[in-house]
Amino acid sequence: MAVVKERLMDALREHFGFDSFKGNQEKIINSILSGKDTFVIMPTGGGKSLCYQLPALMSPGCALIVSPLIALMKNQVDLVRGYSSKDNVAHFLNSTLSKAQIKKVRADLTAGKTKLLYVAPETLTKQENLDFFRELEISFIAVDEAHCISEWGHDFRPEYRRLKEMIDQISENLPIIALTATATPKVQSDIVKNLALNKANIFISSFNRPNLYYEIRSKRKKEQTIKDIVKFIHLHKGKSGIIYTLNRKTTEELADMLVANGVKAVAYHAGLDPSTRAQRQDMFLHEDTEVIVATIAFGMGIDKPDVRFVIHYNIPKSLENYYQETGRAGRDGLEGHCICYYSHKDVQKLEHLMRDKSLSEREMGAQLINETVAYAESAVCRRRVILHYFGEHYETENCGQCDNCRNPKEKIEVKNRVVIMLKA
Ligand code: ADP
Ligand code: MG
Ligand code: ZN
């Protein structure tokens, strides 16, 4: 059943206050409303949430949204509730809820008041939940951050592998919508295979982020690099930015040094207790701090539109990671400066981190690192290299928005680097 355009626009205005759809949103929503399996590949900030939120609000029954991060569910639910006059239109169900809270969620679901239920994959591993869902009218299942299914993605979650099996237990023919910002061909085919999306409508958006400026700086001594960073931040006074580092200790060290140099900065990593983490994240969101120095534990799903720069103090472990992490800059479409410091020593550090992994994991990791190294050492347009990685051909000769295009180097052939394998 194709939904008349007018009805869709009315719903968009009523539920979200927007006047138009972005990119492929309308086509995607029509696909879901017609009951088809749908696979959405759209860069971060493209507006994936709305693709399942709107059809969920428009369909009879309740949609289940599988989301990997419990910390983000509350945020998502609050956002949906914000547009609605009724608090029970969206809920989440995960291990953080008390018995009484679970009872309330279940009562709202049974009464048919809830249109969106966010669940962790772990929620679906519990038989009692599956039995409960089986009795409900479920409109469709949305699998957000679907790349978590793949070991080639940047955030593999083994429980995601079992989703299809659990979804089938709820009902045989539930439409599935999978969404991800990770489009490398390997990850894509893993998702299709694992969720049996062979017949799905697939929507792939361009990954180009024209407003992001990409730059590689060679990394020298620590003091010098920090001086360089401080200088950059002072030139961008009052603007927000993220600095990514490889390990927890460095986040603290670097944040201390920035503070000593007059920058408002805090550290963020998974070793901090949850309340400190939440507090520092809030400080960043509410601009009480300019810079957050973080491990990759920070950022997934964080919707701060005016992050003006993302600096990588260490080279990331894959180009995919680099794209995702830099993608947090300039989500409002305005300036976003992405600098990556690159040194051979940091490459060795990354390789060293894999020493305890299995042979196949090390092979996989080494390949990903080599691709990042090739990016860093390339004299070609950075944008073209990144887009090529996602299977996209970038035609423009000079993007004007990367260091190689602004200051062309003499063309050098990047030799295939030899994979340095660590002994088992
Ligand atoms: P993604 O999950 O793809 O990274 P989000 O769903 O978080 O992106 O959306 C990113 C931002 O875009 C949000 O602030 C959202 O409110 C906004 N947005 C989504 N759709 C529209 C639209 N049709 N018009 C205007 N803003 C939109
Ligand atoms: Mg999202
Ligand atoms: Zn370029």
Short mmCIF file of N, CA and C in Angstrom, two decimals, residues 221-352:
data_model
loop_
_atom_site.label_atom_id
_atom_site.label_comp_id
_atom_site.label_asym_id
_atom_site.label_seq_id
_atom_site.Cartn_x
_atom_site.Cartn_y
_atom_site.Cartn_z
N LYS A 221 57.65 14.88 17.91
CA LYS A 221 57.72 14.68 19.37
C LYS A 221 56.42 15.11 20.03
N LYS A 222 56.14 14.48 21.15
CA LYS A 222 54.91 14.73 21.89
C LYS A 222 54.69 16.23 22.16
N GLU A 223 55.73 16.90 22.71
CA GLU A 223 55.58 18.31 23.10
C GLU A 223 55.22 19.16 21.87
N GLN A 224 55.86 18.79 20.75
CA GLN A 224 55.64 19.55 19.53
C GLN A 224 54.21 19.36 19.02
N THR A 225 53.76 18.11 19.07
CA THR A 225 52.41 17.80 18.60
C THR A 225 51.39 18.53 19.46
N ILE A 226 51.62 18.52 20.75
CA ILE A 226 50.67 19.18 21.65
C ILE A 226 50.66 20.69 21.41
N LYS A 227 51.84 21.23 21.18
CA LYS A 227 51.94 22.66 20.87
C LYS A 227 51.13 22.97 19.60
N ASP A 228 51.27 22.10 18.63
CA ASP A 228 50.56 22.25 17.36
C ASP A 228 49.04 22.22 17.59
N ILE A 229 48.60 21.28 18.43
CA ILE A 229 47.17 21.14 18.72
C ILE A 229 46.65 22.38 19.46
N VAL A 230 47.43 22.81 20.45
CA VAL A 230 47.02 23.98 21.23
C VAL A 230 46.87 25.19 20.31
N LYS A 231 47.83 25.33 19.39
CA LYS A 231 47.79 26.46 18.45
C LYS A 231 46.50 26.39 17.60
N PHE A 232 46.20 25.19 17.13
CA PHE A 232 45.00 25.01 16.32
C PHE A 232 43.74 25.39 17.12
N ILE A 233 43.68 24.91 18.36
CA ILE A 233 42.50 25.17 19.18
C ILE A 233 42.35 26.66 19.47
N HIS A 234 43.49 27.33 19.75
CA HIS A 234 43.41 28.77 20.02
C HIS A 234 42.94 29.54 18.78
N LEU A 235 43.30 29.03 17.61
CA LEU A 235 42.82 29.67 16.37
C LEU A 235 41.31 29.46 16.20
N HIS A 236 40.78 28.44 16.88
CA HIS A 236 39.35 28.14 16.80
C HIS A 236 38.69 28.35 18.15
N LYS A 237 39.08 29.40 18.79
CA LYS A 237 38.62 29.72 20.15
C LYS A 237 37.09 29.65 20.27
N GLY A 238 36.63 29.01 21.35
CA GLY A 238 35.20 28.98 21.62
C GLY A 238 34.44 27.93 20.82
N LYS A 239 35.16 27.23 19.93
CA LYS A 239 34.48 26.21 19.13
C LYS A 239 34.67 24.83 19.77
N SER A 240 33.73 23.95 19.48
CA SER A 240 33.77 22.61 20.07
C SER A 240 34.54 21.63 19.20
N GLY A 241 35.28 20.75 19.86
CA GLY A 241 35.98 19.73 19.09
C GLY A 241 36.22 18.47 19.90
N ILE A 242 36.53 17.41 19.18
CA ILE A 242 36.84 16.11 19.82
C ILE A 242 38.26 15.74 19.44
N ILE A 243 39.03 15.27 20.41
CA ILE A 243 40.35 14.72 20.12
C ILE A 243 40.32 13.24 20.47
N TYR A 244 40.59 12.38 19.49
CA TYR A 244 40.61 10.95 19.76
C TYR A 244 42.03 10.46 19.99
N THR A 245 42.19 9.65 21.01
CA THR A 245 43.50 9.03 21.28
C THR A 245 43.31 7.53 21.39
N LEU A 246 44.43 6.83 21.35
CA LEU A 246 44.38 5.38 21.32
C LEU A 246 44.04 4.77 22.68
N ASN A 247 44.55 5.36 23.75
CA ASN A 247 44.28 4.72 25.05
C ASN A 247 43.82 5.71 26.13
N ARG A 248 43.33 5.15 27.21
CA ARG A 248 42.73 5.93 28.28
C ARG A 248 43.71 6.90 28.92
N LYS A 249 44.93 6.39 29.16
CA LYS A 249 45.93 7.20 29.85
C LYS A 249 46.20 8.49 29.07
N THR A 250 46.32 8.33 27.76
CA THR A 250 46.62 9.50 26.93
C THR A 250 45.50 10.54 26.97
N THR A 251 44.25 10.09 27.08
CA THR A 251 43.16 11.07 27.14
C THR A 251 43.36 11.98 28.35
N GLU A 252 43.71 11.38 29.49
CA GLU A 252 43.89 12.15 30.72
C GLU A 252 45.09 13.09 30.60
N GLU A 253 46.20 12.53 30.12
CA GLU A 253 47.43 13.31 29.97
C GLU A 253 47.21 14.52 29.08
N LEU A 254 46.60 14.24 27.93
CA LEU A 254 46.41 15.28 26.93
C LEU A 254 45.44 16.35 27.45
N ALA A 255 44.36 15.90 28.09
CA ALA A 255 43.39 16.85 28.64
C ALA A 255 44.08 17.76 29.66
N ASP A 256 44.92 17.17 30.54
CA ASP A 256 45.65 17.97 31.54
C ASP A 256 46.52 19.02 30.87
N MET A 257 47.23 18.59 29.83
CA MET A 257 48.13 19.53 29.16
C MET A 257 47.37 20.63 28.46
N LEU A 258 46.23 20.30 27.89
CA LEU A 258 45.42 21.33 27.24
C LEU A 258 44.93 22.34 28.27
N VAL A 259 44.46 21.82 29.42
CA VAL A 259 43.98 22.70 30.48
C VAL A 259 45.11 23.63 30.93
N ALA A 260 46.31 23.04 31.07
CA ALA A 260 47.46 23.85 31.49
C ALA A 260 47.78 24.94 30.46
N ASN A 261 47.33 24.73 29.22
CA ASN A 261 47.56 25.72 28.17
C ASN A 261 46.34 26.58 27.89
N GLY A 262 45.44 26.61 28.86
CA GLY A 262 44.31 27.53 28.75
C GLY A 262 43.15 27.06 27.89
N VAL A 263 43.09 25.74 27.63
CA VAL A 263 41.96 25.21 26.86
C VAL A 263 40.99 24.54 27.83
N LYS A 264 39.70 24.77 27.64
CA LYS A 264 38.71 24.07 28.47
C LYS A 264 38.56 22.66 27.90
N ALA A 265 39.13 21.68 28.59
CA ALA A 265 39.12 20.31 28.06
C ALA A 265 38.84 19.31 29.16
N VAL A 266 38.18 18.21 28.81
CA VAL A 266 38.00 17.09 29.75
C VAL A 266 38.32 15.79 29.02
N ALA A 267 38.68 14.78 29.82
CA ALA A 267 38.96 13.45 29.25
C ALA A 267 37.69 12.60 29.32
N TYR A 268 37.60 11.64 28.42
CA TYR A 268 36.44 10.73 28.41
C TYR A 268 36.90 9.36 27.95
N HIS A 269 36.62 8.35 28.76
CA HIS A 269 36.93 6.97 28.33
C HIS A 269 36.11 5.98 29.14
N ALA A 270 36.12 4.74 28.71
CA ALA A 270 35.25 3.73 29.31
C ALA A 270 35.67 3.36 30.73
N GLY A 271 36.87 3.78 31.16
CA GLY A 271 37.31 3.45 32.52
C GLY A 271 36.73 4.37 33.59
N LEU A 272 36.12 5.44 33.16
CA LEU A 272 35.52 6.36 34.13
C LEU A 272 34.18 5.80 34.60
N ASP A 273 33.78 6.18 35.82
CA ASP A 273 32.50 5.65 36.28
C ASP A 273 31.38 6.33 35.49
N PRO A 274 30.24 5.60 35.37
CA PRO A 274 29.17 6.08 34.49
C PRO A 274 28.72 7.51 34.78
N SER A 275 28.69 7.92 36.06
CA SER A 275 28.17 9.26 36.34
C SER A 275 29.16 10.33 35.86
N THR A 276 30.46 10.07 36.02
CA THR A 276 31.46 11.01 35.51
C THR A 276 31.36 11.12 34.00
N ARG A 277 31.19 9.95 33.35
CA ARG A 277 31.08 9.96 31.91
C ARG A 277 29.88 10.79 31.45
N ALA A 278 28.73 10.52 32.10
CA ALA A 278 27.51 11.23 31.73
C ALA A 278 27.69 12.74 31.95
N GLN A 279 28.36 13.07 33.06
CA GLN A 279 28.57 14.48 33.39
C GLN A 279 29.45 15.16 32.33
N ARG A 280 30.52 14.48 31.94
CA ARG A 280 31.44 15.09 30.97
C ARG A 280 30.80 15.19 29.58
N GLN A 281 30.00 14.18 29.25
CA GLN A 281 29.29 14.24 27.98
C GLN A 281 28.33 15.43 27.97
N ASP A 282 27.64 15.62 29.08
CA ASP A 282 26.73 16.77 29.20
C ASP A 282 27.48 18.10 29.09
N MET A 283 28.65 18.16 29.76
CA MET A 283 29.45 19.38 29.68
C MET A 283 29.78 19.72 28.23
N PHE A 284 30.10 18.69 27.48
CA PHE A 284 30.45 18.90 26.08
C PHE A 284 29.21 19.33 25.28
N LEU A 285 28.10 18.64 25.51
CA LEU A 285 26.87 18.96 24.78
C LEU A 285 26.39 20.37 25.09
N HIS A 286 26.59 20.79 26.35
CA HIS A 286 26.10 22.11 26.76
C HIS A 286 27.16 23.19 26.72
N GLU A 287 28.28 22.87 26.05
CA GLU A 287 29.33 23.85 25.80
C GLU A 287 30.02 24.39 27.04
N ASP A 288 30.00 23.64 28.15
CA ASP A 288 30.77 24.06 29.32
C ASP A 288 32.23 23.68 29.13
N THR A 289 32.48 22.86 28.14
CA THR A 289 33.86 22.52 27.83
C THR A 289 34.01 22.62 26.32
N GLU A 290 35.21 23.04 25.87
CA GLU A 290 35.40 23.21 24.42
C GLU A 290 35.79 21.91 23.76
N VAL A 291 36.66 21.18 24.49
CA VAL A 291 37.27 20.02 23.87
C VAL A 291 37.08 18.79 24.74
N ILE A 292 36.73 17.69 24.12
CA ILE A 292 36.67 16.44 24.85
C ILE A 292 37.76 15.56 24.26
N VAL A 293 38.64 15.06 25.15
CA VAL A 293 39.73 14.20 24.69
C VAL A 293 39.30 12.78 25.02
N ALA A 294 39.09 11.95 24.01
CA ALA A 294 38.38 10.70 24.25
C ALA A 294 39.00 9.51 23.54
N THR A 295 38.69 8.35 24.05
CA THR A 295 38.93 7.12 23.29
C THR A 295 37.70 6.94 22.42
N ILE A 296 37.72 5.90 21.58
CA ILE A 296 36.58 5.74 20.69
C ILE A 296 35.30 5.37 21.43
N ALA A 297 35.40 5.21 22.77
CA ALA A 297 34.19 4.98 23.57
C ALA A 297 33.24 6.16 23.46
N PHE A 298 33.77 7.31 23.02
CA PHE A 298 32.93 8.50 22.96
C PHE A 298 32.41 8.76 21.56
N GLY A 299 31.13 9.02 21.46
CA GLY A 299 30.64 9.63 20.23
C GLY A 299 29.54 8.92 19.51
N MET A 300 29.48 7.60 19.59
CA MET A 300 28.48 6.88 18.81
C MET A 300 27.07 7.39 19.15
N GLY A 301 26.40 7.89 18.16
CA GLY A 301 25.02 8.34 18.35
C GLY A 301 24.88 9.71 19.01
N ILE A 302 26.01 10.34 19.34
CA ILE A 302 25.92 11.67 19.96
C ILE A 302 25.54 12.68 18.89
N ASP A 303 24.48 13.42 19.15
CA ASP A 303 23.96 14.32 18.14
C ASP A 303 24.26 15.77 18.53
N LYS A 304 25.54 16.15 18.41
CA LYS A 304 25.90 17.55 18.62
C LYS A 304 26.21 18.14 17.25
N PRO A 305 25.35 19.03 16.78
CA PRO A 305 25.48 19.46 15.38
C PRO A 305 26.68 20.35 15.10
N ASP A 306 27.20 21.05 16.13
CA ASP A 306 28.21 22.06 15.85
C ASP A 306 29.62 21.70 16.33
N VAL A 307 29.97 20.42 16.21
CA VAL A 307 31.36 20.03 16.48
C VAL A 307 32.19 20.56 15.31
N ARG A 308 33.15 21.44 15.57
CA ARG A 308 33.87 22.13 14.49
C ARG A 308 35.16 21.44 14.09
N PHE A 309 35.71 20.60 14.98
CA PHE A 309 36.90 19.87 14.57
C PHE A 309 37.00 18.52 15.27
N VAL A 310 37.60 17.57 14.55
CA VAL A 310 37.90 16.25 15.12
C VAL A 310 39.37 15.98 14.84
N ILE A 311 40.13 15.83 15.90
CA ILE A 311 41.57 15.60 15.75
C ILE A 311 41.90 14.18 16.20
N HIS A 312 42.62 13.46 15.37
CA HIS A 312 43.12 12.14 15.78
C HIS A 312 44.57 12.28 16.21
N TYR A 313 44.78 12.11 17.49
CA TYR A 313 46.14 12.20 18.04
C TYR A 313 46.94 10.95 17.65
N ASN A 314 46.21 9.85 17.48
CA ASN A 314 46.82 8.62 16.96
C ASN A 314 46.03 8.20 15.73
N ILE A 315 46.71 7.54 14.83
CA ILE A 315 46.04 7.07 13.62
C ILE A 315 44.97 6.03 14.00
N PRO A 316 43.77 6.11 13.42
CA PRO A 316 42.72 5.16 13.78
C PRO A 316 43.01 3.77 13.23
N LYS A 317 42.30 2.76 13.76
CA LYS A 317 42.64 1.39 13.38
C LYS A 317 42.05 0.96 12.05
N SER A 318 41.17 1.78 11.49
CA SER A 318 40.68 1.50 10.14
C SER A 318 40.16 2.78 9.52
N LEU A 319 40.05 2.79 8.21
CA LEU A 319 39.54 3.95 7.51
C LEU A 319 38.05 4.13 7.82
N GLU A 320 37.42 3.00 8.06
CA GLU A 320 36.02 3.01 8.47
C GLU A 320 35.87 3.80 9.78
N ASN A 321 36.72 3.47 10.76
CA ASN A 321 36.70 4.21 12.03
C ASN A 321 36.95 5.69 11.78
N TYR A 322 37.92 5.97 10.90
CA TYR A 322 38.25 7.37 10.65
C TYR A 322 37.04 8.12 10.10
N TYR A 323 36.36 7.48 9.16
CA TYR A 323 35.19 8.12 8.56
C TYR A 323 34.11 8.37 9.63
N GLN A 324 33.85 7.37 10.44
CA GLN A 324 32.81 7.50 11.47
C GLN A 324 33.17 8.57 12.48
N GLU A 325 34.43 8.56 12.91
CA GLU A 325 34.83 9.49 13.97
C GLU A 325 34.89 10.93 13.45
N THR A 326 35.42 11.12 12.25
CA THR A 326 35.43 12.47 11.69
C THR A 326 34.01 12.91 11.33
N GLY A 327 33.15 11.92 11.08
CA GLY A 327 31.76 12.23 10.71
C GLY A 327 31.00 12.98 11.79
N ARG A 328 31.57 13.02 12.99
CA ARG A 328 30.90 13.75 14.09
C ARG A 328 31.13 15.25 13.98
N ALA A 329 32.01 15.65 13.08
CA ALA A 329 32.23 17.09 12.87
C ALA A 329 31.21 17.61 11.85
N GLY A 330 30.82 18.86 12.03
CA GLY A 330 30.02 19.55 11.02
C GLY A 330 28.71 18.90 10.65
N ARG A 331 28.03 18.33 11.60
CA ARG A 331 26.76 17.68 11.27
C ARG A 331 25.69 18.70 10.88
N ASP A 332 25.92 19.96 11.21
CA ASP A 332 24.99 21.01 10.80
C ASP A 332 25.26 21.49 9.38
N GLY A 333 26.24 20.87 8.71
CA GLY A 333 26.53 21.26 7.34
C GLY A 333 27.55 22.38 7.24
N LEU A 334 27.93 22.94 8.38
CA LEU A 334 28.93 24.01 8.37
C LEU A 334 30.33 23.41 8.56
N GLU A 335 31.31 24.28 8.69
CA GLU A 335 32.71 23.87 8.75
C GLU A 335 33.00 22.69 9.69
N GLY A 336 33.83 21.80 9.22
CA GLY A 336 34.30 20.70 10.06
C GLY A 336 35.73 20.37 9.65
N HIS A 337 36.67 20.55 10.58
CA HIS A 337 38.08 20.38 10.25
C HIS A 337 38.56 19.04 10.85
N CYS A 338 39.07 18.16 10.00
CA CYS A 338 39.49 16.84 10.47
C CYS A 338 40.99 16.67 10.27
N ILE A 339 41.70 16.58 11.37
CA ILE A 339 43.16 16.45 11.30
C ILE A 339 43.55 15.10 11.89
N CYS A 340 44.42 14.41 11.18
CA CYS A 340 44.93 13.16 11.74
C CYS A 340 46.45 13.24 11.82
N TYR A 341 46.98 13.02 13.02
CA TYR A 341 48.43 12.96 13.19
C TYR A 341 48.89 11.55 12.87
N TYR A 342 49.95 11.49 12.09
CA TYR A 342 50.38 10.19 11.59
C TYR A 342 51.86 9.97 11.84
N SER A 343 52.19 8.83 12.45
CA SER A 343 53.60 8.44 12.59
C SER A 343 53.70 6.92 12.52
N HIS A 344 54.86 6.45 12.10
CA HIS A 344 55.06 5.01 12.03
C HIS A 344 54.98 4.35 13.39
N LYS A 345 55.41 5.09 14.39
CA LYS A 345 55.39 4.54 15.74
C LYS A 345 53.95 4.19 16.16
N ASP A 346 53.01 5.05 15.78
CA ASP A 346 51.61 4.79 16.13
C ASP A 346 51.05 3.59 15.39
N VAL A 347 51.55 3.38 14.17
CA VAL A 347 51.14 2.19 13.42
C VAL A 347 51.61 0.94 14.16
N GLN A 348 52.85 1.00 14.63
CA GLN A 348 53.38 -0.14 15.41
C GLN A 348 52.57 -0.37 16.68
N LYS A 349 52.16 0.73 17.31
CA LYS A 349 51.35 0.60 18.53
C LYS A 349 50.05 -0.15 18.22
N LEU A 350 49.43 0.20 17.11
CA LEU A 350 48.18 -0.47 16.71
C LEU A 350 48.42 -1.96 16.48
N GLU A 351 49.54 -2.23 15.79
CA GLU A 351 49.86 -3.64 15.51
C GLU A 351 50.13 -4.40 16.81
N HIS A 352 50.78 -3.71 17.73
CA HIS A 352 51.09 -4.32 19.01
C HIS A 352 49.82 -4.67 19.79
#
